[in-house]
Amino acid sequence: MWNKENLLLYAVTDRRCLCGRTLTDVVRESLDGGVTFVQFREKQLERAQFVEEAKGLKQLCREYGVPFVINDYVGIAAEVNADGVHVGQDDMAVGDARAQLGPDKMIGVSAQTVEQAIRAENLGASYLGVGAVFPTTSKEDAVDVSFATLKAICEAVTIPVIAIGGITRENVQQLSGSGICGVAAINAIYAQPDIQQAARRLKAAVKAAVQP
């Protein structure tokens, strides 16, 4: 079971940030720092290695009571019994993902417009990831989303909304009043020298930003 509080600090993995460490080690550090949700995002792994790492990360997240979802690969999410999947506008349709995973799994959907957000909710999305709200180097094709659009999306849907894209401890307060329930981050957590401390400090800043 999960609720919108699990979306407060949503960590997205990035193998480029490992610096010789294992993915399990850095994710554990982030969980120790208070990460509340983990998305396994990999674009370059062979399928067998992807499945192996996904199983290990799922078990790790279970230990911490934190939801674990897989980016894009619905079939693998079903195979490893992840808590769900996150898909983009160009990935598998929400309805198809729901059909494969069943009614109890989480399906997150990326959205950049009010129309996309409403459509995703109508098709059965569990939550939305909206961005990029700030300039980002993590996704080359990221679309800029203004504060006004972010707020409009939050007002247009009833499912939880998180912001993503270039979010840091220093700029997250600029999202206050938008209606989001949390943020997703990659570099602000995993590219930092002390991942646990970075997660802890970012979480505190996000809490302050999303308080009503």
Short mmCIF file of C-alpha atoms in Angstrom, two decimals:
data_model
loop_
_atom_site.label_atom_id
_atom_site.label_comp_id
_atom_site.label_asym_id
_atom_site.label_seq_id
_atom_site.Cartn_x
_atom_site.Cartn_y
_atom_site.Cartn_z
CA MET A 1 0.00 0.00 0.00
CA TRP A 2 1.11 3.55 -0.65
CA ASN A 3 -0.19 7.08 -0.34
CA LYS A 4 0.83 10.50 -1.59
CA GLU A 5 3.21 10.97 1.36
CA ASN A 6 5.39 8.31 -0.31
CA LEU A 7 5.93 10.76 -3.17
CA LEU A 8 7.57 13.46 -1.04
CA LEU A 9 11.13 12.63 -2.10
CA TYR A 10 11.15 10.46 -5.21
CA ALA A 11 14.63 9.31 -6.21
CA VAL A 12 15.44 8.33 -9.80
CA THR A 13 18.55 6.22 -10.31
CA ASP A 14 21.35 7.15 -12.71
CA ARG A 15 24.28 4.83 -13.33
CA ARG A 16 26.45 7.76 -14.39
CA CYS A 17 26.56 8.86 -10.75
CA LEU A 18 28.00 5.64 -9.31
CA CYS A 19 31.69 6.67 -9.27
CA GLY A 20 32.83 3.10 -8.73
CA ARG A 21 30.13 2.22 -6.20
CA THR A 22 27.33 -0.28 -6.70
CA LEU A 23 23.81 0.86 -7.44
CA THR A 24 22.59 -0.98 -4.35
CA ASP A 25 25.06 0.92 -2.17
CA VAL A 26 24.07 4.38 -3.42
CA VAL A 27 20.35 3.64 -3.25
CA ARG A 28 20.78 2.37 0.32
CA GLU A 29 22.55 5.62 1.20
CA SER A 30 19.65 7.61 -0.23
CA LEU A 31 17.13 5.52 1.69
CA ASP A 32 19.10 6.10 4.87
CA GLY A 33 18.79 9.81 4.09
CA GLY A 34 15.00 9.60 3.92
CA VAL A 35 14.10 8.96 0.29
CA THR A 36 10.44 7.92 0.18
CA PHE A 37 10.17 6.41 -3.32
CA VAL A 38 12.64 4.85 -5.79
CA GLN A 39 12.42 4.63 -9.56
CA PHE A 40 14.89 2.32 -11.33
CA ARG A 41 15.80 4.09 -14.56
CA GLU A 42 18.32 2.49 -16.91
CA LYS A 43 18.68 2.86 -20.66
CA GLN A 44 21.87 0.94 -21.41
CA LEU A 45 21.73 -2.34 -19.45
CA GLU A 46 21.28 -5.74 -21.02
CA ARG A 47 17.95 -7.27 -20.04
CA ALA A 48 19.40 -10.00 -17.82
CA GLN A 49 21.44 -7.52 -15.79
CA PHE A 50 18.49 -5.14 -15.63
CA VAL A 51 16.27 -7.85 -14.17
CA GLU A 52 18.93 -8.92 -11.68
CA GLU A 53 19.49 -5.38 -10.41
CA ALA A 54 15.76 -4.68 -10.34
CA LYS A 55 15.16 -7.68 -8.11
CA GLY A 56 17.89 -6.57 -5.72
CA LEU A 57 16.62 -3.00 -5.54
CA LYS A 58 13.06 -4.15 -5.02
CA GLN A 59 14.16 -6.21 -2.02
CA LEU A 60 16.16 -3.28 -0.65
CA CYS A 61 13.16 -0.97 -0.94
CA ARG A 62 11.01 -3.59 0.79
CA GLU A 63 13.40 -3.47 3.75
CA TYR A 64 12.78 0.26 4.07
CA GLY A 65 9.05 0.13 3.32
CA VAL A 66 9.52 2.35 0.26
CA PRO A 67 7.69 1.88 -3.07
CA PHE A 68 9.81 0.72 -6.00
CA VAL A 69 8.88 1.28 -9.64
CA ILE A 70 10.63 0.70 -12.95
CA ASN A 71 10.95 3.28 -15.68
CA ASP A 72 9.39 2.35 -19.05
CA TYR A 73 9.73 -1.45 -19.01
CA VAL A 74 6.28 -2.71 -18.12
CA GLY A 75 7.11 -6.34 -18.85
CA ILE A 76 10.07 -6.33 -16.50
CA ALA A 77 8.05 -4.55 -13.82
CA ALA A 78 5.55 -7.41 -14.03
CA GLU A 79 8.30 -10.05 -14.05
CA VAL A 80 10.03 -8.81 -10.91
CA ASN A 81 6.78 -7.87 -9.17
CA ALA A 82 7.76 -4.23 -8.77
CA ASP A 83 5.26 -1.91 -7.14
CA GLY A 84 4.61 -0.34 -10.50
CA VAL A 85 6.02 1.43 -13.52
CA HIS A 86 6.60 4.97 -14.73
CA VAL A 87 5.95 5.72 -18.39
CA GLY A 88 6.38 8.76 -20.61
CA GLN A 89 4.15 10.17 -23.29
CA ASP A 90 5.96 8.12 -25.95
CA ASP A 91 6.10 4.87 -23.98
CA MET A 92 3.45 2.20 -23.55
CA ALA A 93 -0.03 3.66 -23.18
CA VAL A 94 -1.34 3.87 -19.63
CA GLY A 95 -4.24 1.58 -20.44
CA ASP A 96 -1.93 -1.10 -21.82
CA ALA A 97 0.34 -0.84 -18.78
CA ARG A 98 -2.66 -1.16 -16.48
CA ALA A 99 -3.85 -4.21 -18.39
CA GLN A 100 -0.48 -5.92 -17.95
CA LEU A 101 0.11 -4.97 -14.33
CA GLY A 102 -3.39 -5.20 -12.91
CA PRO A 103 -5.44 -2.81 -10.77
CA ASP A 104 -3.22 -2.76 -7.68
CA LYS A 105 0.07 -1.56 -9.18
CA MET A 106 1.18 2.06 -9.40
CA ILE A 107 1.44 3.67 -12.81
CA GLY A 108 3.19 7.00 -12.95
CA VAL A 109 2.97 9.08 -16.10
CA SER A 110 5.07 12.00 -17.30
CA ALA A 111 3.05 15.03 -18.36
CA GLN A 112 3.86 18.49 -19.63
CA THR A 113 0.39 19.90 -20.34
CA VAL A 114 -3.00 19.99 -18.67
CA GLU A 115 -4.45 17.95 -21.51
CA GLN A 116 -1.86 15.19 -21.08
CA ALA A 117 -2.44 15.17 -17.33
CA ILE A 118 -6.21 14.84 -17.58
CA ARG A 119 -5.91 12.11 -20.20
CA ALA A 120 -3.45 10.15 -18.08
CA GLU A 121 -5.73 10.33 -15.05
CA ASN A 122 -8.72 9.22 -17.10
CA LEU A 123 -6.75 6.23 -18.39
CA GLY A 124 -5.87 5.09 -14.88
CA ALA A 125 -2.61 6.79 -13.91
CA SER A 126 -1.79 6.69 -10.19
CA TYR A 127 0.33 9.83 -10.12
CA LEU A 128 1.94 12.34 -12.48
CA GLY A 129 5.53 13.49 -12.89
CA VAL A 130 5.53 17.00 -14.34
CA GLY A 131 8.55 18.78 -15.75
CA ALA A 132 11.14 19.86 -16.45
CA VAL A 133 10.36 22.65 -14.00
CA PHE A 134 14.00 23.86 -14.04
CA PRO A 135 16.82 23.37 -16.59
CA THR A 136 18.20 19.84 -16.37
CA THR A 137 21.08 17.83 -17.79
CA SER A 138 19.56 14.45 -16.87
CA LYS A 139 17.20 14.26 -19.85
CA GLU A 140 18.26 15.69 -23.18
CA ASP A 141 14.73 15.96 -24.60
CA ALA A 142 13.14 17.43 -21.48
CA VAL A 143 10.37 19.94 -22.12
CA ASP A 144 10.26 23.12 -20.03
CA VAL A 145 7.15 23.43 -17.87
CA SER A 146 6.31 26.80 -16.32
CA PHE A 147 5.12 27.30 -12.76
CA ALA A 148 1.73 28.37 -14.12
CA THR A 149 1.37 25.13 -16.08
CA LEU A 150 2.50 23.05 -13.10
CA LYS A 151 -0.09 24.71 -10.90
CA ALA A 152 -2.79 24.33 -13.57
CA ILE A 153 -2.06 20.61 -13.82
CA CYS A 154 -2.29 20.19 -10.04
CA GLU A 155 -5.66 21.95 -10.08
CA ALA A 156 -6.97 19.92 -13.04
CA VAL A 157 -6.44 16.41 -11.63
CA THR A 158 -7.25 14.58 -8.41
CA ILE A 159 -4.25 12.23 -8.45
CA PRO A 160 -0.94 13.28 -6.82
CA VAL A 161 1.53 15.37 -8.81
CA ILE A 162 5.29 15.54 -8.34
CA ALA A 163 7.64 18.00 -10.02
CA ILE A 164 10.82 16.89 -11.78
CA GLY A 165 13.69 18.50 -13.61
CA GLY A 166 16.68 20.38 -12.22
CA ILE A 167 15.30 20.51 -8.68
CA THR A 168 17.75 21.32 -5.89
CA ARG A 169 17.62 22.18 -2.22
CA GLU A 170 18.24 25.80 -3.22
CA ASN A 171 15.44 26.20 -5.79
CA VAL A 172 12.67 23.90 -4.57
CA GLN A 173 11.04 26.69 -2.55
CA GLN A 174 10.17 28.34 -5.85
CA LEU A 175 7.60 25.53 -6.34
CA SER A 176 5.74 26.43 -3.15
CA GLY A 177 2.04 27.00 -3.77
CA SER A 178 1.92 24.94 -6.96
CA GLY A 179 -0.03 22.08 -5.42
CA ILE A 180 2.61 19.37 -5.79
CA CYS A 181 2.98 16.72 -3.09
CA GLY A 182 6.68 16.10 -3.69
CA VAL A 183 9.57 16.17 -6.11
CA ALA A 184 11.64 13.73 -8.12
CA ALA A 185 15.40 14.14 -8.21
CA ILE A 186 18.46 12.51 -9.71
CA ASN A 187 21.53 14.72 -9.48
CA ALA A 188 20.42 16.52 -6.31
CA ILE A 189 20.71 13.14 -4.57
CA TYR A 190 22.94 10.72 -6.47
CA ALA A 191 25.50 13.15 -7.90
CA GLN A 192 26.37 14.47 -4.44
CA PRO A 193 29.49 13.40 -2.50
CA ASP A 194 27.43 12.57 0.59
CA ILE A 195 24.22 11.00 -0.71
CA GLN A 196 22.66 10.40 2.68
CA GLN A 197 23.18 13.99 3.80
CA ALA A 198 22.03 15.35 0.44
CA ALA A 199 18.80 13.34 0.62
CA ARG A 200 18.16 14.43 4.20
CA ARG A 201 18.64 18.11 3.42
CA LEU A 202 16.62 17.98 0.22
CA LYS A 203 13.78 16.21 2.00
CA ALA A 204 13.60 18.94 4.63
CA ALA A 205 13.53 21.61 1.93
CA VAL A 206 10.79 19.78 0.01
CA LYS A 207 8.68 19.40 3.15
CA ALA A 208 8.85 23.15 3.69
CA ALA A 209 7.96 23.83 0.05
CA VAL A 210 4.90 21.56 -0.15
CA GLN A 211 3.33 22.50 3.17
CA PRO A 212 -0.06 24.13 2.62
#
